[in-house]
Amino acid sequence: MSDTFFSGAPHWTWFIIPYFFVGGLAGGASFLAAVIDLFGKPEDRPVVRTGHNVAAVGAILSGLLLTIDLGKPLRFWHMLFQSENLPAIMFKPWSPISFGAWAILLFGLCSVLSVLGARAEEGRLQNPALRAVGGTVRGGVAKLVSGAGGLLGIFVAGYTGVLLSVTNRPIWADSPWLGALFVASGASTGAATLILLGPRRGATEQAVHRLSAFDTRALVVELLILVLFLVSLGSVNRVWLSFWGLLLVVGVIGLGILVPLGLHLKPTSFGGLAARPIANAAKLVLLGGFLLRLATMLASEGIERYRVAAGI
Amino acid sequence: MPEPMGFFTDTTVCIGCKACEVACKEWNQLPAENGGIRELSGDSYDNTRRLDGIHWRHVRFIEQFKGPYDGRWLMMSDVCKHCVQAGCLEVCPTGAIIRTEFDTVVIQSDVCNGCRACIAACPFGVIDINPVSGTAQKCTLCYDRLKVGLEPACSKACPTDSIQFGAISELRTRAQKRVEQLHAQGVQANLYGADPNGALGGLNSFYLLVDRPEVYGLPRQPQLPASQLAKSGSLSVASAAVLGLLAIVGLRKRRMDEQSRGGPGNV
């Protein structure tokens, strides 16, 4: 028996699961927006702007979910500053929850600055103060902020998995692959979000096709890492002999990865879903990304230590 | 600077009276579970089942019976191990968990924000949220009593000296003598957590056991949570690098396709 079965569950459930999903999605979208911003073309700007918007909304939502989940929400700032030694900052580079709190804050800051810069560029900012701030985020500064936001975004997407690995809980601490898996899932769900929202902000059909092509590759990487993750769990895999295992196989691997891959590669084989294969695949990728967090979190949370210790 | 202090729990003399549980609850003013309504666990004589935010001491009852007259009871009063290398202290993002001058590990309730990272980090399942305070709580090794030269409430109340309090160096010597005594009597006895070169740098609350640690609900080789950090972090970075390259390659491929078609190739 793995030594992780003697630890206690942290009750990270109905605020943390959406947070992991939204943070991953926002981080992935920001990462893609940064790559396209730095290596793309002017006609890709609608996708970049959509990415920054998704990142900003996602980062703010992530911060709110994380704060609401605390036992003492008004003390959220204790993660950033030493409450008894102000204004000294609180930062532990070896604790993912500590550096993650800073990453979300900086990620949100970069994303909001990028949004303000893009809105100022379009002349859509009425507030003079916001217009002044947005006006400074242009040219090289905009690229720098976008690049930093992209790196912080993919960091936020992945640190959630690393955070789980840096515990003593079953599944989470039994494999080093969760961070990599959440990075890949963040990229695939981020691309799926841009596929669905991009056209509303003026993204061209070609841009959506390119995002879809990237999503295909990201899903292949995600599937590969998911297999490595399961192999690395070894005997702990018996935990999946439960509803959460069924959800992982049917919901995450089947509906969330294999069906979208099929829709990308051979849409005609999928009946009604083939009518809008790219959009339908994107919706399924988002569903799979959420179910991945749900199954991973609740399969471990559900293990009651006193029953395991008693051999029941 | 005081010496490192702690507990040596000799499980062979525990009689399961739960005086330690009661003394702990009383001194630390810990609330009753379920609003005080008695709830039977159905697990032997164990009605509190585990250590958590309102149970800082837990007497574990283990029944090992092959038949009606062939078996034994194992009883162990469990508590926070006050690890020399503490996983909870390592991950705590607010600095609420501190090491005291007695080398014990204490959660400052006025600093903790209830993020629960310490709960998942503890390899022994010791910590949980106290529903009254909304913060993570566990045994403080009666820090307030130690400060004024008093013994912790649980060891003070223990009628058989199963829980012994003192300087760690002295407790280790005493524990080793007890193991030798039991070995001379033909009893298989081992110390758990007494080795300063063992897991987590040794435990400041260590045990004498007569069966495998797992039987008592203790991990065989407890780990610090950060032992996974470098590997997990490296694989995440590698994954991000692969995905970044795939995205860049996709964009470059478009440019090359456009150039081969004679279209605009500049980025």
XYZ file of C-alpha atoms in Angstrom:
579
model
C 0.000 0.000 0.000
C 1.250 3.460 -0.853
C 2.121 5.609 2.156
C -0.178 8.289 0.740
C -3.213 6.352 1.959
C -2.597 7.470 5.544
C -3.036 11.189 4.907
C -6.180 13.275 5.301
C -8.305 14.781 2.510
C -8.089 18.591 2.300
C -11.710 19.010 1.126
C -10.668 20.821 -2.051
C -13.918 20.365 -3.923
C -16.610 22.636 -5.371
C -14.663 25.895 -5.574
C -11.246 24.401 -6.257
C -12.326 22.101 -9.123
C -13.816 25.012 -11.139
C -10.776 27.096 -10.182
C -8.386 24.480 -11.570
C -10.478 24.286 -14.749
C -10.879 28.037 -15.248
C -7.248 28.739 -14.310
C -6.037 26.094 -16.764
C -8.264 27.336 -19.552
C -7.342 30.988 -18.978
C -3.640 30.127 -18.720
C -3.745 28.072 -21.924
C -5.612 30.833 -23.795
C -3.090 33.422 -22.594
C -0.172 31.197 -23.622
C -1.586 30.732 -27.116
C -2.401 34.440 -27.394
C 1.212 35.262 -26.499
C 2.659 32.788 -29.007
C 0.377 34.113 -31.772
C 1.118 37.696 -30.729
C 4.875 37.074 -30.995
C 4.985 34.730 -34.002
C 1.694 35.386 -35.830
C 0.443 37.983 -38.273
C -1.635 41.163 -38.007
C -4.761 39.294 -39.190
C -4.429 37.072 -36.088
C -5.075 40.037 -33.756
C -8.733 39.068 -33.052
C -7.523 35.702 -31.695
C -4.859 37.442 -29.595
C -7.401 39.897 -28.186
C -9.825 37.071 -27.419
C -7.016 35.231 -25.626
C -6.220 38.250 -23.475
C -9.907 38.742 -22.629
C -10.330 35.086 -21.659
C -7.141 35.291 -19.588
C -8.229 38.437 -17.737
C -11.723 37.149 -16.937
C -10.322 33.717 -16.030
C -7.631 35.140 -13.755
C -10.124 37.319 -11.871
C -12.564 34.405 -11.572
C -9.732 32.127 -10.411
C -8.727 34.577 -7.694
C -12.341 34.848 -6.529
C -12.860 31.060 -6.445
C -9.607 30.562 -4.574
C -10.535 33.247 -2.033
C -14.095 32.011 -1.464
C -12.737 28.523 -0.797
C -10.584 29.700 2.114
C -11.797 29.006 5.641
C -11.116 32.694 6.346
C -11.606 34.489 3.000
C -10.783 37.934 4.397
C -7.293 36.658 5.200
C -6.508 35.870 1.538
C -3.754 38.508 1.642
C -1.851 36.454 4.238
C -0.603 34.414 1.240
C 1.006 37.523 -0.240
C 2.190 39.519 2.774
C 3.402 38.556 6.224
C 0.392 39.482 8.341
C 2.487 40.121 11.452
C 5.361 41.850 9.702
C 3.873 44.199 7.105
C 4.836 45.132 4.431
C 7.215 42.144 4.151
C 6.071 39.794 1.421
C 5.157 36.161 2.013
C 6.803 33.922 -0.552
C 7.989 30.312 -0.332
C 9.556 29.142 -3.608
C 9.257 25.505 -2.489
C 5.510 25.740 -1.756
C 3.310 25.644 -4.899
C 0.351 27.236 -3.118
C 2.610 30.142 -2.120
C 4.226 30.815 -5.501
C 0.899 29.981 -7.177
C -0.837 32.822 -5.311
C 1.777 35.250 -6.638
C 1.545 33.749 -10.133
C -2.242 34.272 -10.265
C -1.854 37.872 -9.101
C 0.829 38.673 -11.696
C -0.983 36.697 -14.403
C -4.144 38.699 -13.737
C -2.173 41.944 -13.807
C -0.528 41.149 -17.166
C -3.813 39.946 -18.675
C -5.737 43.040 -17.578
C -2.930 45.286 -18.913
C -3.031 43.427 -22.240
C -6.815 43.863 -22.428
C -6.508 47.581 -21.651
C -3.764 47.922 -24.280
C -5.895 46.186 -26.909
C -8.962 48.274 -26.037
C -6.954 51.484 -26.151
C -5.612 50.409 -29.554
C -9.204 49.952 -30.772
C -10.278 53.264 -29.194
C -12.813 51.497 -26.995
C -11.777 52.924 -23.627
C -13.930 55.819 -22.360
C -12.459 56.199 -18.879
C -9.479 58.629 -19.055
C -7.459 56.820 -16.369
C -7.920 53.444 -18.044
C -7.190 55.032 -21.421
C -3.940 56.426 -20.032
C -2.904 53.026 -18.656
C -3.961 51.228 -21.840
C -2.089 53.785 -23.921
C 1.214 52.796 -22.345
C 0.707 49.123 -23.325
C 1.585 49.269 -27.008
C 4.397 48.303 -29.364
C 7.272 46.571 -27.599
C 5.702 47.011 -24.152
C 2.543 45.248 -25.345
C 4.587 42.321 -26.676
C 6.529 42.150 -23.406
C 3.360 42.201 -21.293
C 1.726 39.645 -23.586
C 4.779 37.356 -23.432
C 5.002 37.625 -19.640
C 1.257 36.964 -19.386
C 1.602 33.903 -21.613
C 4.417 32.436 -19.527
C 2.574 33.180 -16.283
C -0.583 31.730 -17.843
C 0.930 28.367 -18.687
C 2.588 28.438 -15.270
C -0.837 28.897 -13.621
C -2.268 26.092 -15.761
C 0.483 23.714 -14.650
C 1.172 24.733 -11.062
C -2.242 23.431 -10.007
C -1.108 19.929 -10.950
C 2.274 20.439 -9.278
C 0.422 21.667 -6.178
C -1.460 18.375 -6.046
C 1.751 16.380 -6.500
C 3.403 18.290 -3.658
C 1.119 16.729 -1.061
C 0.892 13.323 0.559
C -2.471 12.361 -0.953
C -3.248 9.198 -2.957
C -3.085 9.642 -6.769
C -1.838 13.241 -6.531
C 1.444 12.497 -4.762
C 1.850 9.084 -6.360
C 2.767 10.491 -9.774
C 4.944 13.394 -10.943
C 2.899 13.755 -14.162
C -0.099 15.764 -12.912
C 1.521 19.146 -13.554
C 2.421 18.173 -17.126
C -1.074 16.749 -17.646
C -2.711 19.969 -16.453
C -0.399 22.007 -18.721
C -1.505 19.969 -21.744
C -5.143 20.136 -20.675
C -4.828 23.893 -20.125
C -3.449 24.303 -23.651
C -6.166 22.149 -25.236
C -9.028 23.813 -23.316
C -7.507 27.256 -23.937
C -7.426 26.566 -27.690
C -10.998 25.204 -27.527
C -12.171 28.413 -25.823
C -10.503 30.541 -28.503
C -12.101 28.389 -31.211
C -15.546 29.012 -29.719
C -15.150 32.706 -28.815
C -12.697 33.884 -31.492
C -15.204 34.201 -34.376
C -17.379 36.561 -32.264
C -14.387 38.904 -31.971
C -13.642 38.754 -35.695
C -11.295 35.746 -35.968
C -11.093 34.455 -39.530
C -12.040 30.940 -40.569
C -8.356 30.222 -41.319
C -7.368 31.313 -37.821
C -9.970 28.988 -36.305
C -8.675 26.116 -38.469
C -5.133 26.773 -37.259
C -6.332 26.740 -33.638
C -8.113 23.478 -34.370
C -4.914 22.010 -35.840
C -3.041 23.048 -32.680
C -5.777 21.545 -30.510
C -5.331 18.212 -32.330
C -1.635 18.186 -31.432
C -2.330 19.314 -27.855
C -4.869 16.504 -27.437
C -2.331 13.931 -28.648
C 0.208 15.278 -26.117
C -2.472 15.242 -23.398
C -3.420 11.631 -24.185
C 0.221 10.572 -24.110
C 0.801 12.254 -20.742
C -2.442 10.810 -19.372
C -1.207 7.304 -20.265
C 2.169 8.030 -18.604
C 0.328 9.379 -15.552
C -1.751 6.212 -15.207
C 1.266 3.939 -15.740
C 3.240 5.843 -13.090
C 0.462 5.287 -10.520
C 1.183 1.543 -10.441
C -0.803 -0.285 -7.764
C -2.560 2.964 -6.760
C -4.620 2.557 -9.951
C -7.026 0.402 -7.929
C -8.506 3.714 -6.759
C -9.957 4.102 -10.239
C -12.139 1.036 -9.720
C -14.911 3.451 -8.838
C -17.313 5.923 -10.432
C -14.376 8.325 -10.889
C -12.494 5.737 -12.936
C -15.521 5.359 -15.199
C -15.666 9.134 -15.546
C -11.966 9.227 -16.407
C -12.260 6.576 -19.110
C -15.606 7.587 -20.649
C -15.714 11.319 -19.927
C -12.069 12.384 -20.131
C -10.412 9.882 -22.487
C -13.466 9.034 -24.605
C -15.576 12.181 -24.874
C -12.873 14.708 -24.012
C -9.950 13.431 -26.099
C -10.714 10.591 -28.535
C -14.023 11.931 -29.929
C -12.602 15.468 -30.495
C -9.531 13.916 -32.143
C -11.847 11.892 -34.369
C -13.874 15.007 -35.209
C -10.661 16.808 -36.179
C -9.255 13.947 -38.236
C -12.314 12.163 -39.693
C -15.487 14.158 -38.966
C -17.746 12.130 -41.286
C -17.641 9.162 -38.894
C -19.437 11.047 -36.122
C -22.987 11.477 -37.458
C -24.731 14.559 -36.049
C -21.561 15.964 -34.476
C -20.010 16.237 -37.957
C -22.301 19.160 -38.848
C -19.998 21.619 -37.035
C -17.003 19.401 -36.260
C -14.565 22.061 -35.032
C -17.025 23.774 -32.686
C -18.420 20.470 -31.400
C -14.922 19.121 -30.819
C -14.057 22.301 -28.893
C -17.120 21.902 -26.649
C -16.166 18.289 -25.926
C -12.574 19.305 -25.141
C -13.904 21.787 -22.565
C -16.119 19.086 -21.064
C -13.159 16.683 -20.929
C -10.931 19.309 -19.304
C -13.473 19.892 -16.555
C -14.070 16.174 -16.002
C -10.303 15.570 -15.792
C -10.087 17.933 -12.798
C -13.291 16.549 -11.316
C -12.206 12.889 -11.516
C -8.641 13.564 -10.352
C -9.755 15.628 -7.378
C -12.703 13.593 -6.181
C -11.098 10.161 -6.668
C -8.487 11.200 -4.098
C -10.790 13.292 -1.890
C -13.129 10.322 -1.526
C -10.550 8.093 0.114
C -11.330 7.987 3.806
C -8.183 7.253 5.707
C -9.681 5.478 8.679
C -11.393 2.948 6.421
C -8.190 2.353 4.479
C -6.142 2.084 7.657
C -8.626 -0.436 8.994
C -8.210 -2.460 5.820
C -11.870 -2.063 4.809
C 17.256 27.783 24.363
C 15.234 24.847 25.776
C 15.934 21.299 24.669
C 13.700 19.732 21.991
C 10.677 18.351 23.846
C 8.153 15.726 22.854
C 6.253 12.553 23.580
C 7.246 8.907 23.753
C 4.123 6.765 23.505
C 4.534 3.192 24.731
C 1.534 1.470 23.148
C 2.084 -1.714 25.192
C 0.812 -0.048 28.355
C -2.081 1.914 26.827
C -5.389 0.690 28.303
C -7.645 2.735 26.006
C -9.143 4.811 28.813
C -9.175 7.983 26.650
C -8.189 10.171 29.614
C -5.716 11.836 27.211
C -8.505 12.665 24.733
C -10.649 14.170 27.467
C -7.782 16.140 29.053
C -6.794 17.510 25.645
C -10.343 18.566 24.809
C -10.806 20.148 28.212
C -7.535 22.100 28.326
C -7.716 23.286 24.734
C -11.482 23.986 24.929
C -12.171 21.897 21.830
C -15.832 21.548 20.878
C -17.756 18.299 20.856
C -18.532 16.698 17.515
C -21.999 16.809 15.985
C -23.190 19.464 18.429
C -22.529 17.154 21.348
C -24.997 14.527 20.104
C -23.452 11.119 20.712
C -22.713 9.328 17.478
C -21.620 5.707 17.530
C -18.924 4.899 15.005
C -19.573 1.179 14.937
C -15.799 0.745 14.925
C -15.105 -1.053 18.186
C -14.777 1.318 21.173
C -13.496 4.096 18.932
C -16.065 6.886 18.862
C -13.908 9.715 17.497
C -12.269 7.693 14.692
C -9.498 10.078 13.703
C -7.377 13.094 14.438
C -8.781 16.341 13.072
C -9.418 19.991 13.887
C -11.359 19.215 17.049
C -9.708 15.916 18.007
C -6.050 16.558 18.753
C -5.685 13.228 20.552
C -7.192 9.986 19.287
C -7.026 6.588 20.942
C -6.946 3.985 18.223
C -8.397 0.542 18.994
C -7.126 -2.329 16.863
C -8.651 -5.759 17.325
C -6.577 -8.713 16.136
C -8.669 -11.813 16.755
C -8.377 -15.149 14.942
C -11.031 -16.732 17.176
C -12.999 -15.967 20.360
C -10.063 -16.778 22.673
C -7.166 -16.230 20.320
C -6.308 -12.609 19.803
C -5.194 -9.308 21.230
C -6.095 -5.662 21.479
C -3.680 -3.019 20.311
C -4.332 0.475 21.603
C -2.463 3.596 20.688
C -2.974 7.191 21.675
C -2.204 9.066 18.460
C -1.253 12.718 18.144
C 0.653 15.165 15.928
C 4.193 13.855 15.428
C 5.834 17.330 15.599
C 8.149 16.149 12.799
C 11.690 17.505 12.788
C 11.154 18.099 9.052
C 7.463 18.989 8.982
C 5.529 18.794 5.699
C 2.791 21.094 7.011
C 5.273 23.809 7.931
C 7.004 23.388 4.591
C 3.920 24.069 2.432
C 2.035 26.589 4.624
C 1.714 29.672 2.379
C 0.855 32.145 5.145
C 3.602 31.426 7.661
C 0.926 30.415 10.177
C 2.770 27.194 11.011
C 5.878 27.793 13.060
C 8.535 25.817 14.901
C 8.701 26.802 18.547
C 11.671 27.082 20.885
C 10.778 23.553 22.122
C 11.220 22.179 18.528
C 7.480 21.560 18.321
C 5.226 22.587 15.428
C 2.369 24.980 16.155
C -0.366 26.521 13.955
C -1.072 30.182 14.770
C -4.836 30.385 14.402
C -4.825 34.165 13.954
C -2.549 33.903 10.910
C -3.992 30.774 9.218
C -6.476 31.542 6.418
C -7.830 28.009 6.058
C -6.304 27.149 2.664
C -5.915 23.521 3.816
C -2.567 22.898 2.075
C -1.200 21.561 5.376
C -3.966 18.946 5.599
C -2.921 17.326 2.319
C 0.778 17.745 3.127
C 0.740 15.890 6.452
C 1.683 12.238 5.811
C -0.087 11.158 9.023
C -3.502 12.762 8.475
C -3.201 14.792 11.651
C -4.493 18.239 10.670
C -7.991 19.339 9.756
C -10.187 22.413 9.852
C -11.767 23.348 13.164
C -15.337 24.260 12.159
C -15.557 26.829 14.975
C -12.449 28.843 14.024
C -12.478 28.077 10.277
C -8.722 27.513 10.490
C -6.500 24.430 10.409
C -5.764 23.083 13.866
C -3.906 20.283 15.563
C -2.014 19.446 18.759
C 0.226 22.282 19.949
C 2.004 19.991 22.418
C 0.324 22.340 24.917
C 2.602 25.225 23.982
C 0.863 27.456 26.513
C 1.570 24.959 29.319
C 5.166 24.404 28.204
C 5.796 28.155 28.323
C 5.037 28.184 32.055
C 6.869 24.954 32.828
C 3.851 22.643 32.892
C 3.557 19.206 31.300
C 1.063 18.775 28.389
C -2.455 17.918 29.554
C -2.601 14.491 27.866
C 0.586 13.056 29.352
C -0.303 14.549 32.711
C -3.640 12.723 32.622
C -2.312 9.381 31.319
C -2.767 6.918 34.208
C -0.331 4.265 32.893
C 2.450 6.517 31.598
C 1.810 5.225 28.104
C 2.284 8.860 27.064
C 5.575 10.140 28.439
C 6.637 13.753 28.058
C 10.177 15.055 28.278
C 13.358 16.036 26.510
C 13.668 14.036 23.281
C 17.203 12.800 24.039
C 16.089 11.435 27.401
C 12.910 9.921 25.951
C 14.941 8.101 23.273
C 17.173 6.522 25.921
C 14.135 5.504 27.950
C 12.401 4.081 24.854
C 15.457 2.033 23.877
C 15.633 0.492 27.353
C 11.925 -0.395 27.155
C 12.440 -2.080 23.764
C 15.311 -4.145 25.191
C 13.144 -5.094 28.161
C 10.324 -6.245 25.863
C 12.734 -8.139 23.597
C 14.036 -9.967 26.697
C 10.428 -10.981 27.408
C 10.050 -12.294 23.860
C 7.818 -9.459 22.670
C 8.412 -8.144 19.160
C 8.688 -4.389 19.758
C 10.033 -1.594 17.573
C 10.361 2.144 17.823
C 8.633 4.271 15.200
C 10.008 7.740 14.495
C 12.747 7.674 17.147
C 15.659 7.614 14.689
C 16.955 11.158 14.011
C 18.473 9.856 10.766
C 15.203 8.234 9.696
C 12.199 9.599 7.836
C 11.482 13.321 8.308
C 14.563 13.710 10.487
C 12.822 11.841 13.283
C 9.550 12.541 15.039
C 9.287 14.540 18.247
C 6.339 12.355 19.108
C 7.498 8.781 18.595
C 6.039 5.387 19.394
C 6.807 1.916 20.602
C 4.836 -0.515 18.427
C 4.408 -4.293 18.563
C 3.209 -4.686 14.969
C 3.829 -3.116 11.564
C 3.263 0.683 11.426
C 0.436 0.232 8.881
C -1.565 -1.724 11.458
C -1.606 1.409 13.622
C -2.521 3.643 10.673
C 1.010 4.976 10.316
C 2.873 5.221 6.968
C 5.953 3.021 6.702
C 8.144 5.677 5.064
C 6.541 9.139 5.407
C 7.756 11.700 2.883
C 8.078 15.451 2.735
C 5.612 16.757 0.116
C 8.271 18.884 -1.600
C 10.185 15.714 -2.529
C 8.000 15.677 -5.686
C 8.495 19.358 -6.537
C 11.590 19.185 -8.760
C 10.402 16.219 -10.826
C 6.815 17.412 -11.184
C 7.954 20.949 -11.985
C 10.488 19.768 -14.600
C 7.924 17.604 -16.379
C 5.474 20.521 -16.421
C 8.091 22.826 -17.940
C 8.960 20.166 -20.526
C 5.285 19.748 -21.405
C 4.846 23.532 -21.782
C 7.965 23.684 -23.983
C 6.651 20.918 -26.276
C 3.257 22.625 -26.603
C 4.905 26.002 -27.232
C 7.057 24.482 -29.968
C 4.014 22.819 -31.539
C 2.214 26.179 -31.602
C 5.235 27.986 -33.116
C 5.802 25.221 -35.675
C 2.138 25.536 -36.735
C 2.536 29.289 -37.295
C 5.866 28.868 -39.134
C 4.377 26.173 -41.342
C 1.679 28.616 -42.431
C 4.317 31.177 -43.406
C 6.234 28.591 -45.399
C 3.014 27.446 -47.121
C 2.194 31.038 -48.034
C 5.717 31.623 -49.338
C 5.576 28.463 -51.474
C 2.273 29.721 -52.918
C 3.911 33.102 -53.616
C 1.794 34.939 -51.050
C 2.921 37.324 -48.296
C 5.500 35.636 -46.158
C 6.470 38.366 -43.805
C 5.392 38.125 -40.172
